[in-house]
């Protein structure tokens, strides 16, 4: 079927593409608003249990992961700066580093999760059922929220990989780089959400 | 003046196969896709509601078992809310007319627009799949803890609603961006038709509120599949928090349903009164006011859920407050009619029916918003009647008004006006016969969602059931007339109602491009000088 009904030339609207992306990021924040609200409500009810459970999380891994994501945000920003100057190769390198850092973050997360799961602390696990009420909710929220965030990291890596292909193919270039810019924006969002999650789950007292 | 062939509808050598529709990125064709799919699901929803009423015609099981009844009212709610009334006006008329009314050739993200429709269809397919597998019996609210325990396909139903929410969000993003970026030269914000204002305000609610419902539904799934414990008291969780998260979305969702409908009425009233709308800015601001204050009232659904007295007073106060912008609109519509030279066309009759029914819905809402009265009326037929007056009498009738106002533009053909007027009257009578007795039943204490009832409720129940037959008859007449009009009706002109907004300046049906040349806007949307 030929699509003569389609609009002939899709005009480029840079500001529109950016606005749409910002609105989308807003909805992502709304998505994490729910679990964080639940967290605050439960924290008010079970302060001791939440403190105890929070102590058991590995702060070192959490802190390392925060640094990793912050660095990756920087490299994502640098990839945009490079394409603006027309340096395609440098752009690709920075995207590659960003994706790799995302991968390292996920590996850390995986180790952290499997550590807990090995001790039976996961929804449905033996130790989980024995936990005092508040702590169970803490871990429930921990797995849910970091899991949801992990899915966003994966999504971000896929988006970056796609933009890398587009950059290599010349579709993203010095004059038209809004796709890469939006991908980087998304990556910053993933980073910012983690910066909220980290103190909530690892540092409260 | 019709365009060559049938404009965007194809014909005259244009592509018109199925794939030229379901993969089209033309906002007009997507609007038609929504029209066809949403109305199909509306038929499903009506049938379920009809069967529910019929079941109550005698005591004990009549045509179904009690458990089936629970599934039927759940599915009726899910289909009517998430598949019909939430998407109906924004996705059909918003898609079709928002770009045209601001002088644009399409929305900002046409491909995303098509994706929204596909998400909508996927969500609908999942929701209807539960019908075959084992429909949820929780009610459309999916309240924990019951929704966590019941053996029915709740996870699938909940996931269906999640996907539908995604579709709604993407549409919202598209509309906000379109309004900001694609207005024609001269189309300032204060020259936008009030329908555009209403859809714009709605789009913001879709963007801000829907993700909270989305994550709440994901939490229900996680709770059911893994047992994460957030809503489970045994693990220290709290089912009341589910209600909070649910209503933080679902009260604003009421405005997703009603605001675009109010936009339609704001278009029709001035056109048929041949007068500039009274209080244009007040109506526009009140849309934003409703969107804002409406997000602070969710607690009025939880007065008897053990929330504190202070919280109750605050939520009650905001509930009364949100009535003000709604009332501003009603006063302005009535004010527009004053000294207008009124033309009694079909869309106008539907608009009048809307104002009457919506007023009853709004006033009964105030009764429910009062703390002490709410304790008596909570979870009774009074509530059922109230929200049907808002959602069906309000949003539904506004949507019907929109159908009669805009279908001639969309199809290029006119329906039979006499039949349409009669269908409006029959619908109006049927609706009130169906739902007004429910107000009385509620005051007398008939609880909602019950499969059976005490003998003293029989008379009013029977009246209400007869009302449902009249209503269905009205719907059949209305849709038969509209369908016949769409395919066989007389060709209509470019501007059958003498409207001043931009959609009336292009052919009926519009061509493939809305505007050969983007228009230069020089006057307001309700300036009827020089028009018939
Ligand atoms: Cu409400």
XYZ file of C-alpha atoms and ligand atoms in Angstrom:
738
model
C 0.000 0.000 0.000
C 1.461 3.333 -0.916
C 0.865 6.041 1.592
C -0.026 9.076 -0.462
C -2.228 10.239 2.367
C 0.870 10.769 4.474
C 2.213 14.228 4.814
C 4.872 14.778 2.187
C 7.566 16.570 4.118
C 7.657 16.101 7.859
C 8.850 19.517 8.863
C 11.387 19.606 11.653
C 10.298 21.313 14.812
C 13.244 21.343 17.197
C 11.463 23.117 20.061
C 8.428 20.871 19.652
C 10.537 17.718 19.896
C 12.183 19.035 23.039
C 8.846 20.040 24.607
C 7.400 16.614 23.901
C 10.417 14.987 25.527
C 10.144 17.147 28.632
C 6.471 16.265 28.973
C 7.367 12.604 28.686
C 10.022 12.988 31.387
C 7.356 14.567 33.571
C 5.230 11.433 33.257
C 8.239 9.329 34.241
C 8.640 11.384 37.392
C 4.930 10.794 38.070
C 5.581 7.067 37.782
C 8.169 7.172 40.563
C 6.131 9.598 42.651
C 3.764 6.751 43.602
C 6.285 4.348 45.211
C 8.154 7.212 46.872
C 4.891 8.460 48.378
C 4.229 4.945 49.660
C 7.750 4.887 51.036
C 7.229 8.104 52.987
C 3.873 6.938 54.356
C 5.276 3.605 55.517
C 8.416 5.235 56.874
C 6.260 7.441 59.100
C 4.515 4.338 60.417
C 7.510 2.032 60.894
C 10.550 4.282 61.423
C 12.591 1.666 63.332
C 11.908 -1.166 60.923
C 12.776 1.034 57.955
C 15.987 2.130 59.626
C 16.987 -1.440 60.418
C 16.255 -2.673 56.912
C 18.030 0.274 55.341
C 21.161 -0.522 57.401
C 21.349 -3.963 55.801
C 21.756 -2.544 52.282
C 25.310 -2.243 51.029
C 26.093 1.479 51.089
C 29.359 0.977 49.231
C 27.703 -0.545 46.194
C 24.971 2.086 46.371
C 27.501 4.882 46.507
C 29.596 3.377 43.732
C 26.489 3.093 41.573
C 25.635 6.731 42.232
C 29.104 7.774 41.048
C 28.839 5.505 38.009
C 25.524 7.024 36.929
C 26.737 10.574 37.557
C 29.766 9.902 35.368
C 27.578 8.373 32.682
C 25.395 11.482 32.719
C 28.508 13.520 32.096
C 29.568 11.350 29.165
C 26.026 11.538 27.765
C 26.211 15.326 27.915
C 29.649 15.220 26.278
C 28.283 13.126 23.417
C 25.761 15.891 22.689
C 28.483 18.535 22.919
C 30.588 16.506 20.447
C 27.869 16.121 17.838
C 27.214 19.863 17.997
C 30.835 20.318 16.912
C 30.382 17.714 14.234
C 32.775 15.179 15.767
C 30.932 11.976 14.949
C 33.600 9.566 16.159
C 33.988 11.264 19.514
C 30.199 11.246 19.868
C 30.095 7.513 19.292
C 32.844 6.946 21.858
C 30.990 8.932 24.496
C 27.731 7.090 23.794
C 29.591 3.805 24.045
C 31.111 4.796 27.405
C 27.681 5.851 28.665
C 26.141 2.527 27.708
C 29.029 0.634 29.279
C 28.663 2.557 32.548
C 24.939 1.728 32.478
C 25.909 -1.918 32.074
C 28.277 -1.756 35.052
C 25.500 -0.183 37.117
C 23.221 -3.088 36.236
C 25.880 -5.677 37.108
C 26.310 -4.054 40.531
C 22.555 -4.025 40.981
C 22.404 -7.669 40.009
C 25.058 -8.597 42.589
C 23.209 -6.637 45.229
C 19.876 -8.293 44.438
C 21.288 -11.811 44.288
C 23.005 -11.180 47.642
C 19.636 -10.435 49.213
C 17.916 -13.248 47.388
C 20.564 -15.735 48.586
C 19.524 -14.840 52.135
C 15.897 -15.486 51.298
C 15.063 -11.793 51.539
C 12.781 -11.309 48.564
C 9.002 -11.259 48.214
C 8.007 -14.905 48.553
C 11.312 -15.915 50.163
C 11.590 -17.781 53.495
C 13.388 -15.041 55.409
C 11.052 -12.432 53.910
C 8.026 -14.098 55.521
C 9.750 -14.017 58.933
C 10.623 -10.310 58.761
C 8.901 -7.887 61.126
C 6.021 -6.143 59.259
C 7.686 -2.825 58.417
C 10.883 -4.418 57.117
C 8.972 -6.606 54.686
C 7.378 -3.522 53.175
C 10.777 -1.834 52.974
C 12.218 -4.700 50.959
C 9.043 -4.972 48.918
C 9.360 -1.338 47.948
C 13.107 -1.690 47.476
C 12.728 -4.481 44.954
C 9.800 -2.808 43.205
C 11.341 0.634 42.915
C 14.898 -0.358 42.053
C 13.472 -2.955 39.661
C 11.389 -0.299 37.934
C 14.459 1.933 37.814
C 16.530 -0.935 36.424
C 14.019 -1.328 33.602
C 14.483 2.368 32.864
C 18.256 1.911 32.761
C 17.820 -0.880 30.236
C 15.413 1.245 28.199
C 17.894 4.115 28.302
C 20.709 1.877 27.085
C 18.576 0.638 24.196
C 17.623 4.191 23.239
C 21.272 5.251 23.342
C 22.290 2.252 21.238
C 19.672 3.154 18.635
C 20.851 6.776 18.532
C 24.414 5.533 18.183
C 23.362 3.612 15.068
C 21.600 6.712 13.761
C 24.696 8.789 14.443
C 26.925 6.303 12.672
C 24.487 6.345 9.746
C 24.613 10.137 9.589
C 20.921 10.594 10.396
C 21.915 12.270 13.640
C 24.415 14.912 12.642
C 25.724 18.375 13.353
C 22.568 20.074 12.078
C 19.938 17.611 13.302
C 20.824 16.130 16.649
C 17.581 16.440 18.598
C 17.231 12.632 18.770
C 20.547 12.286 20.516
C 19.762 15.258 22.713
C 16.472 13.671 23.783
C 18.153 10.318 24.388
C 20.688 12.070 26.615
C 17.837 13.865 28.405
C 16.243 10.516 29.092
C 19.529 9.234 30.449
C 19.797 12.257 32.751
C 16.308 11.422 34.028
C 17.382 7.861 34.801
C 20.302 9.343 36.673
C 18.199 11.877 38.594
C 15.699 9.242 39.682
C 18.538 7.171 41.079
C 19.859 10.208 42.934
C 16.457 10.361 44.642
C 16.268 6.634 45.315
C 19.772 6.334 46.756
C 19.273 8.466 49.903
C 15.749 7.143 50.387
C 16.749 3.513 50.502
C 20.387 3.563 51.615
C 20.903 6.620 53.789
C 17.802 7.219 55.911
C 18.053 7.051 59.669
C -18.899 22.412 -1.445
C -17.402 18.964 -1.296
C -13.791 18.337 -2.180
C -12.870 16.071 -5.107
C -13.447 12.424 -4.274
C -14.267 12.327 -0.592
C -11.305 14.274 0.717
C -9.295 12.541 3.386
C -11.777 9.653 3.339
C -10.204 8.437 0.115
C -12.176 7.520 -2.981
C -11.649 9.331 -6.247
C -8.527 7.226 -6.848
C -7.033 7.767 -3.364
C -5.821 4.802 -1.317
C -8.556 3.325 0.812
C -7.592 -0.222 1.776
C -7.562 -1.328 5.403
C -3.834 -0.734 5.799
C -4.192 2.806 4.467
C -6.337 3.352 7.559
C -4.777 1.382 10.375
C -1.263 2.603 9.510
C -2.274 6.134 8.618
C -0.638 8.978 10.468
C -3.223 11.505 9.303
C -4.889 12.870 12.435
C -8.293 12.829 10.694
C -8.053 9.167 9.806
C -6.816 8.355 13.306
C -9.827 10.240 14.637
C -12.073 7.997 12.531
C -10.207 4.895 13.750
C -10.947 5.958 17.308
C -14.545 6.752 16.387
C -15.188 3.276 15.050
C -13.334 1.393 17.799
C -14.594 3.473 20.725
C -18.212 3.243 19.590
C -17.873 -0.533 19.197
C -16.738 -0.817 22.805
C -19.525 1.537 23.830
C -21.987 -1.020 22.458
C -20.309 -3.687 24.623
C -20.537 -1.431 27.683
C -24.183 -0.601 27.063
C -25.050 -4.284 26.651
C -23.382 -5.138 29.958
C -25.211 -2.314 31.726
C -28.484 -3.362 30.154
C -28.028 -6.958 31.360
C -27.145 -5.756 34.863
C -30.371 -3.798 35.089
C -32.364 -6.651 33.624
C -30.988 -9.050 36.213
C -32.584 -6.980 38.972
C -36.079 -7.243 37.512
C -36.903 -10.098 39.895
C -35.494 -11.297 43.186
C -32.806 -13.974 43.196
C -30.965 -15.082 40.054
C -32.905 -14.011 36.963
C -30.531 -14.226 34.031
C -27.198 -14.682 35.837
C -25.581 -15.845 39.056
C -24.365 -13.449 41.730
C -20.701 -14.015 40.834
C -21.431 -13.296 37.170
C -23.181 -10.101 38.254
C -19.987 -9.013 40.030
C -17.978 -9.595 36.865
C -20.548 -7.810 34.727
C -20.533 -4.612 36.796
C -16.740 -4.704 36.888
C -16.454 -5.062 33.150
C -19.209 -2.496 32.564
C -17.152 -0.020 34.588
C -13.826 -0.832 32.959
C -15.222 -0.732 29.417
C -17.324 2.401 29.889
C -14.632 4.373 31.696
C -11.345 3.317 30.158
C -12.509 2.279 26.702
C -15.321 4.744 26.141
C -15.717 7.929 28.109
C -12.076 8.751 28.974
C -10.811 8.494 25.377
C -14.054 9.340 23.528
C -13.990 13.107 23.194
C -10.234 13.800 23.312
C -9.247 10.930 21.053
C -12.043 11.277 18.479
C -12.877 14.969 18.314
C -9.603 16.126 19.827
C -7.667 14.248 17.184
C -9.883 15.300 14.342
C -10.547 18.923 15.221
C -7.818 20.217 17.509
C -5.258 20.617 14.699
C -7.860 22.043 12.319
C -9.198 24.494 14.889
C -5.767 25.988 15.526
C -4.949 26.082 11.827
C -2.443 23.224 11.718
C -2.092 20.428 9.189
C -1.518 17.700 11.779
C -0.501 17.097 15.377
C 3.117 17.551 16.431
C 3.944 13.826 16.487
C 1.806 11.996 13.901
C 3.562 8.634 14.336
C 3.183 8.783 18.098
C -0.473 9.522 17.493
C -0.862 6.313 15.524
C 1.043 4.442 18.233
C -1.473 5.752 20.793
C -4.286 4.172 18.825
C -2.436 0.859 18.665
C -1.868 0.956 22.403
C -5.545 1.686 22.813
C -6.468 -1.344 20.724
C -3.968 -3.548 22.589
C -5.395 -2.461 25.935
C -8.913 -3.067 24.682
C -7.987 -6.533 23.436
C -6.489 -7.421 26.829
C -9.530 -6.077 28.680
C -11.894 -8.087 26.516
C -9.661 -11.164 26.782
C -10.469 -11.275 30.495
C -14.107 -11.550 29.470
C -13.340 -14.940 27.944
C -10.795 -16.115 30.551
C -12.494 -15.147 33.771
C -13.406 -11.515 34.228
C -12.309 -9.650 37.335
C -14.979 -9.227 39.991
C -13.455 -6.374 41.960
C -15.374 -3.440 40.548
C -13.579 -1.008 38.245
C -11.733 0.441 41.255
C -9.671 -2.741 41.887
C -9.630 -1.998 45.613
C -7.032 -3.820 47.693
C -7.111 -6.128 49.584
C -9.880 -7.915 47.661
C -8.151 -7.370 44.317
C -5.064 -9.068 45.756
C -6.979 -12.146 46.862
C -9.637 -12.902 44.281
C -8.894 -15.767 41.926
C -10.079 -13.983 38.798
C -7.864 -12.495 36.080
C -7.243 -9.226 37.925
C -3.601 -8.893 36.846
C -4.569 -9.045 33.195
C -7.414 -6.559 33.613
C -5.121 -4.230 35.545
C -2.427 -4.521 32.898
C -5.012 -3.716 30.238
C -5.836 -0.492 32.062
C -2.106 0.251 32.327
C -1.703 -0.020 28.552
C -4.780 2.151 28.011
C -3.217 4.701 30.369
C -0.073 4.711 28.243
C -2.189 5.491 25.192
C -3.864 8.313 27.077
C -0.524 9.795 28.180
C 0.907 9.788 24.653
C -2.202 11.524 23.326
C -1.883 14.140 26.073
C 1.769 14.835 25.241
C 0.874 15.178 21.585
C -1.926 17.678 22.208
C 0.002 19.913 24.609
C 2.927 20.087 22.194
C 0.621 20.708 19.238
C -1.145 23.587 20.957
C 2.156 25.179 21.919
C 3.952 24.686 18.630
C 1.526 24.532 15.720
C -0.934 27.404 16.137
C -1.394 29.297 12.892
C -0.141 32.888 12.632
C -2.540 35.135 14.539
C -3.973 32.257 16.564
C -2.975 33.552 19.995
C -3.931 31.595 23.082
C -6.863 33.963 23.607
C -8.159 33.301 20.119
C -8.279 29.557 20.540
C -11.740 27.988 20.442
C -12.888 26.910 23.901
C -12.903 23.277 22.792
C -9.157 23.578 22.221
C -8.744 25.154 25.649
C -10.676 22.304 27.220
C -8.717 19.580 25.429
C -5.501 21.384 26.317
C -6.382 21.440 30.032
C -7.440 17.795 29.787
C -4.140 16.855 28.166
C -2.283 18.272 31.145
C -4.347 16.129 33.516
C -3.629 13.108 31.335
C 0.102 13.793 31.537
C 0.298 14.539 35.251
C -2.256 12.158 36.759
C -2.188 9.034 34.584
C 1.347 7.855 35.556
C 0.238 7.676 39.190
C -2.587 5.329 38.251
C -0.124 3.421 36.080
C 2.353 2.747 38.866
C -0.471 1.945 41.266
C -1.658 -0.735 38.868
C 1.899 -2.065 38.529
C 2.010 -2.270 42.318
C -1.180 -4.341 42.314
C 0.386 -6.713 39.788
C 3.629 -6.914 41.819
C 1.561 -7.511 44.928
C -0.407 -10.309 43.273
C 2.543 -11.975 41.569
C 5.331 -11.514 44.150
C 3.556 -10.321 47.286
C 5.708 -7.237 47.922
C 3.491 -6.336 50.868
C 2.834 -2.594 50.409
C -0.942 -3.020 50.527
C -0.925 -6.075 52.795
C -1.468 -5.393 56.535
C 0.098 -8.758 57.430
C 3.448 -7.455 56.133
C 2.969 -3.966 57.555
C 1.381 -2.585 54.405
C -1.830 -0.607 54.181
C -4.713 -1.117 51.709
C -5.917 2.447 52.349
C -2.807 3.694 50.550
C -4.077 1.913 47.465
C -7.255 3.980 47.688
C -5.210 7.175 47.977
C -3.068 6.437 44.932
C -6.111 5.258 43.015
C -8.173 8.384 43.633
C -5.256 10.758 43.156
C -5.640 9.703 39.524
C -9.244 8.740 39.332
C -10.804 11.907 40.612
C -8.886 14.026 38.063
C -9.916 11.351 35.558
C -13.490 12.530 36.044
C -12.311 15.837 34.605
C -10.565 14.043 31.762
C -14.070 12.815 30.960
C -16.080 15.974 31.506
C -13.765 18.850 30.491
C -13.618 18.047 26.762
C -17.400 17.622 26.863
C -17.704 21.093 28.337
C -15.514 22.253 25.473
C -17.990 20.839 22.953
C -20.869 22.611 24.684
C -18.879 25.856 24.660
C -18.625 25.518 20.865
C -22.255 24.674 20.243
C -23.943 27.244 22.497
C -22.576 30.399 20.816
C -23.067 29.012 17.304
C -26.736 28.266 17.944
C -27.317 31.475 19.888
C -25.554 33.483 17.152
C -23.710 35.391 19.815
C -20.179 35.816 21.084
C -19.802 33.477 24.029
C -20.335 35.213 27.334
C -17.215 35.190 29.501
C -14.724 33.586 27.109
C -11.770 34.061 29.435
C -13.748 32.939 32.478
C -14.565 29.668 30.708
C -10.959 29.157 29.611
C -9.585 29.917 33.084
C -12.222 27.735 34.717
C -10.934 24.789 32.654
C -7.502 25.356 34.125
C -9.068 25.917 37.559
C -10.897 22.615 37.366
C -7.701 20.871 36.307
C -5.826 22.423 39.238
C -8.304 22.246 42.139
C -9.653 18.925 40.856
C -6.342 17.301 41.731
C -6.787 18.203 45.419
C -10.144 16.597 46.150
C -9.513 12.868 45.893
C -10.081 12.256 49.605
C -13.837 12.760 49.223
C -14.021 9.169 48.044
C -12.595 8.031 51.365
C -14.659 9.806 54.015
C -15.690 6.461 55.488
C -12.334 4.710 54.881
C -11.054 5.763 58.272
C -9.426 9.020 57.216
C -9.104 11.622 59.938
C -11.759 14.252 60.582
C -9.325 17.029 59.652
C -8.517 15.367 56.339
C -12.246 14.960 55.743
C -12.930 18.657 56.361
C -10.109 19.719 54.033
C -11.178 17.418 51.214
C -14.803 18.425 51.690
C -13.796 22.086 51.454
C -11.858 21.575 48.214
C -14.754 19.564 46.820
C -17.070 22.512 47.344
C -14.417 24.793 45.878
C -14.121 22.822 42.634
C -17.847 23.319 42.079
C -17.191 27.010 41.483
C -15.358 26.775 38.139
C -17.944 24.247 36.923
C -20.759 26.586 37.913
C -18.972 29.490 36.184
C -19.200 27.550 32.949
C -22.900 26.783 33.396
C -23.696 30.431 34.156
C -21.717 31.571 31.136
C -23.509 29.173 28.808
C -26.869 30.331 30.094
C -25.649 33.926 29.919
C -24.752 33.378 26.256
C -28.294 32.232 25.504
C -29.754 35.395 27.037
C -30.942 37.667 24.216
C -29.364 35.410 21.615
C -31.242 34.646 18.388
C -31.532 30.966 19.101
C -31.678 28.357 16.371
C -33.151 25.066 17.573
C -30.829 22.638 15.772
C -30.160 19.085 16.956
C -26.737 19.784 18.518
C -28.385 22.558 20.493
C -31.002 20.195 21.958
C -28.265 17.841 23.085
C -26.396 20.781 24.603
C -29.492 21.803 26.566
C -29.933 18.223 27.773
C -26.296 18.297 28.827
C -26.708 21.486 30.859
C -29.749 20.078 32.664
C -28.259 16.658 33.399
C -24.840 17.992 34.289
C -26.436 20.423 36.739
C -28.191 17.561 38.515
C -24.909 15.654 38.546
C -23.032 18.632 39.947
C -25.571 19.414 42.640
C -25.813 15.795 43.804
C -22.006 15.892 43.899
C -22.183 18.744 46.384
C -24.583 16.707 48.513
C -22.041 13.873 48.499
C -19.228 16.296 49.259
C -20.807 17.230 52.591
C -19.174 15.088 55.264
C -22.144 14.103 57.393
C -24.484 13.413 54.471
C -21.795 11.379 52.779
C -21.690 8.930 55.665
C -25.339 8.108 55.007
C -25.129 8.050 51.217
C -21.716 6.433 50.780
C -21.757 3.354 48.509
C -25.484 3.648 47.835
C -27.377 4.032 44.560
C -27.204 7.786 45.199
C -23.517 7.666 44.303
C -24.208 5.479 41.276
C -26.846 7.907 40.087
C -24.633 10.949 40.752
C -21.717 9.735 38.698
C -23.932 8.564 35.867
C -25.456 12.048 35.735
C -21.910 13.425 35.424
C -20.356 10.830 33.158
C -23.282 9.809 30.980
C -25.680 12.742 31.372
C -22.727 15.121 31.250
C -19.793 13.739 29.312
C -21.913 11.254 27.325
C -24.551 13.723 26.168
C -21.848 16.251 25.348
C -20.205 13.590 23.217
C -23.537 12.924 21.462
C -23.899 16.670 20.955
C -20.450 16.615 19.396
C -21.445 13.748 17.110
C -24.420 15.706 15.829
C -22.398 18.885 15.514
C -19.286 17.545 13.821
C -20.188 14.292 12.029
C -21.497 16.230 9.003
C -18.060 17.852 8.798
C -16.293 14.521 9.180
C -18.388 12.620 6.631
C -19.652 15.405 4.391
C -23.214 14.151 4.846
C -26.136 15.255 7.000
C -28.330 13.021 9.153
C -32.123 13.325 9.376
C -32.710 16.190 11.809
C -36.246 15.191 12.826
C -35.214 11.683 13.806
C -32.185 13.084 15.590
C -34.344 15.462 17.625
C -36.660 12.620 18.584
C -33.727 10.436 19.589
C -32.493 13.253 21.818
C -35.870 13.470 23.552
C -36.147 9.691 23.988
C -32.603 9.515 25.361
C -33.353 12.335 27.764
C -36.532 10.673 29.038
C -34.907 7.239 29.210
C -31.878 8.562 31.028
C -33.895 10.293 33.729
C -36.278 7.359 34.137
C -33.259 5.121 34.571
C -31.181 7.208 36.931
C -33.497 9.546 38.841
C -35.137 6.670 40.778
C -31.632 5.632 41.796
C -31.228 8.911 43.682
C -34.345 8.069 45.689
C -33.260 4.444 46.152
C -29.932 5.673 47.463
C -31.534 8.024 49.965
C -33.658 5.112 51.142
C -30.484 3.098 51.641
C -30.166 0.751 48.640
C -26.445 -0.194 48.520
C -24.633 -0.185 45.185
C -23.266 -3.353 43.547
C -25.802 -5.605 45.296
C -27.159 -8.547 43.401
C -30.499 -8.506 45.227
C -32.631 -6.074 47.188
C -35.364 -5.794 49.779
C -39.000 -5.811 48.592
C -39.554 -2.125 49.462
C -37.142 -1.143 46.677
C -39.020 -3.083 43.996
C -41.152 -0.280 42.541
C -38.301 2.136 41.960
C -36.050 -0.657 40.666
C -38.678 -1.598 38.077
C -39.112 2.039 37.011
C -35.351 2.288 36.608
C -35.210 -0.919 34.562
C -37.936 0.312 32.231
C -35.886 3.495 31.906
C -32.941 1.415 30.703
C -35.110 0.008 27.905
C -36.159 3.488 26.807
C -32.550 4.623 26.921
C -31.369 1.713 24.794
C -34.184 2.376 22.316
C -33.041 6.005 22.117
C -29.454 4.920 21.504
C -30.495 2.549 18.730
C -32.531 5.251 16.997
C -29.747 7.799 17.375
C -26.973 5.570 16.054
C -29.106 4.166 13.236
C -29.886 7.710 12.148
C -26.261 8.822 12.387
C -25.023 5.759 10.521
C -27.566 6.216 7.785
C -26.665 9.896 7.624
C -22.947 9.145 7.408
C -23.341 6.799 4.439
C -26.515 7.869 2.663
C -27.380 11.313 3.996
C -27.669 14.349 1.750
C -24.386 16.072 0.937
C -23.837 18.933 3.281
C -22.172 22.276 2.812
C -18.900 23.556 4.125
C -20.596 25.348 7.024
C -24.056 23.925 7.820
C -24.340 25.589 11.238
C -22.753 28.928 10.423
C -19.830 28.370 12.794
C -16.922 30.803 12.914
C -14.116 28.443 13.963
C -11.603 27.279 11.373
C -13.042 23.805 10.746
C -16.040 25.464 9.084
C -13.849 27.221 6.560
C -12.613 24.028 4.902
C -14.593 21.520 2.808
C -16.858 18.816 4.282
C -15.249 16.308 4.436
C -11.843 18.008 4.678
C -9.244 17.309 2.009
C -6.125 15.276 2.604
C -4.275 18.366 3.717
C -6.366 20.411 6.128
C -5.179 23.674 4.649
C -3.555 24.161 1.266
C -2.040 27.259 2.775
C -1.841 27.759 6.553
C -4.489 30.415 7.317
C -3.809 33.783 8.869
C -6.181 34.241 11.813
C -7.549 37.738 12.210
C -10.570 37.378 14.483
C -11.873 35.477 17.485
C -13.562 32.064 17.332
C -17.075 33.363 18.057
C -17.168 36.400 15.814
C -20.205 35.674 13.637
C -20.184 38.885 11.636
C -20.480 38.149 7.949
C -21.785 34.646 8.605
C -25.352 33.539 8.248
Cu -14.062 12.463 43.137
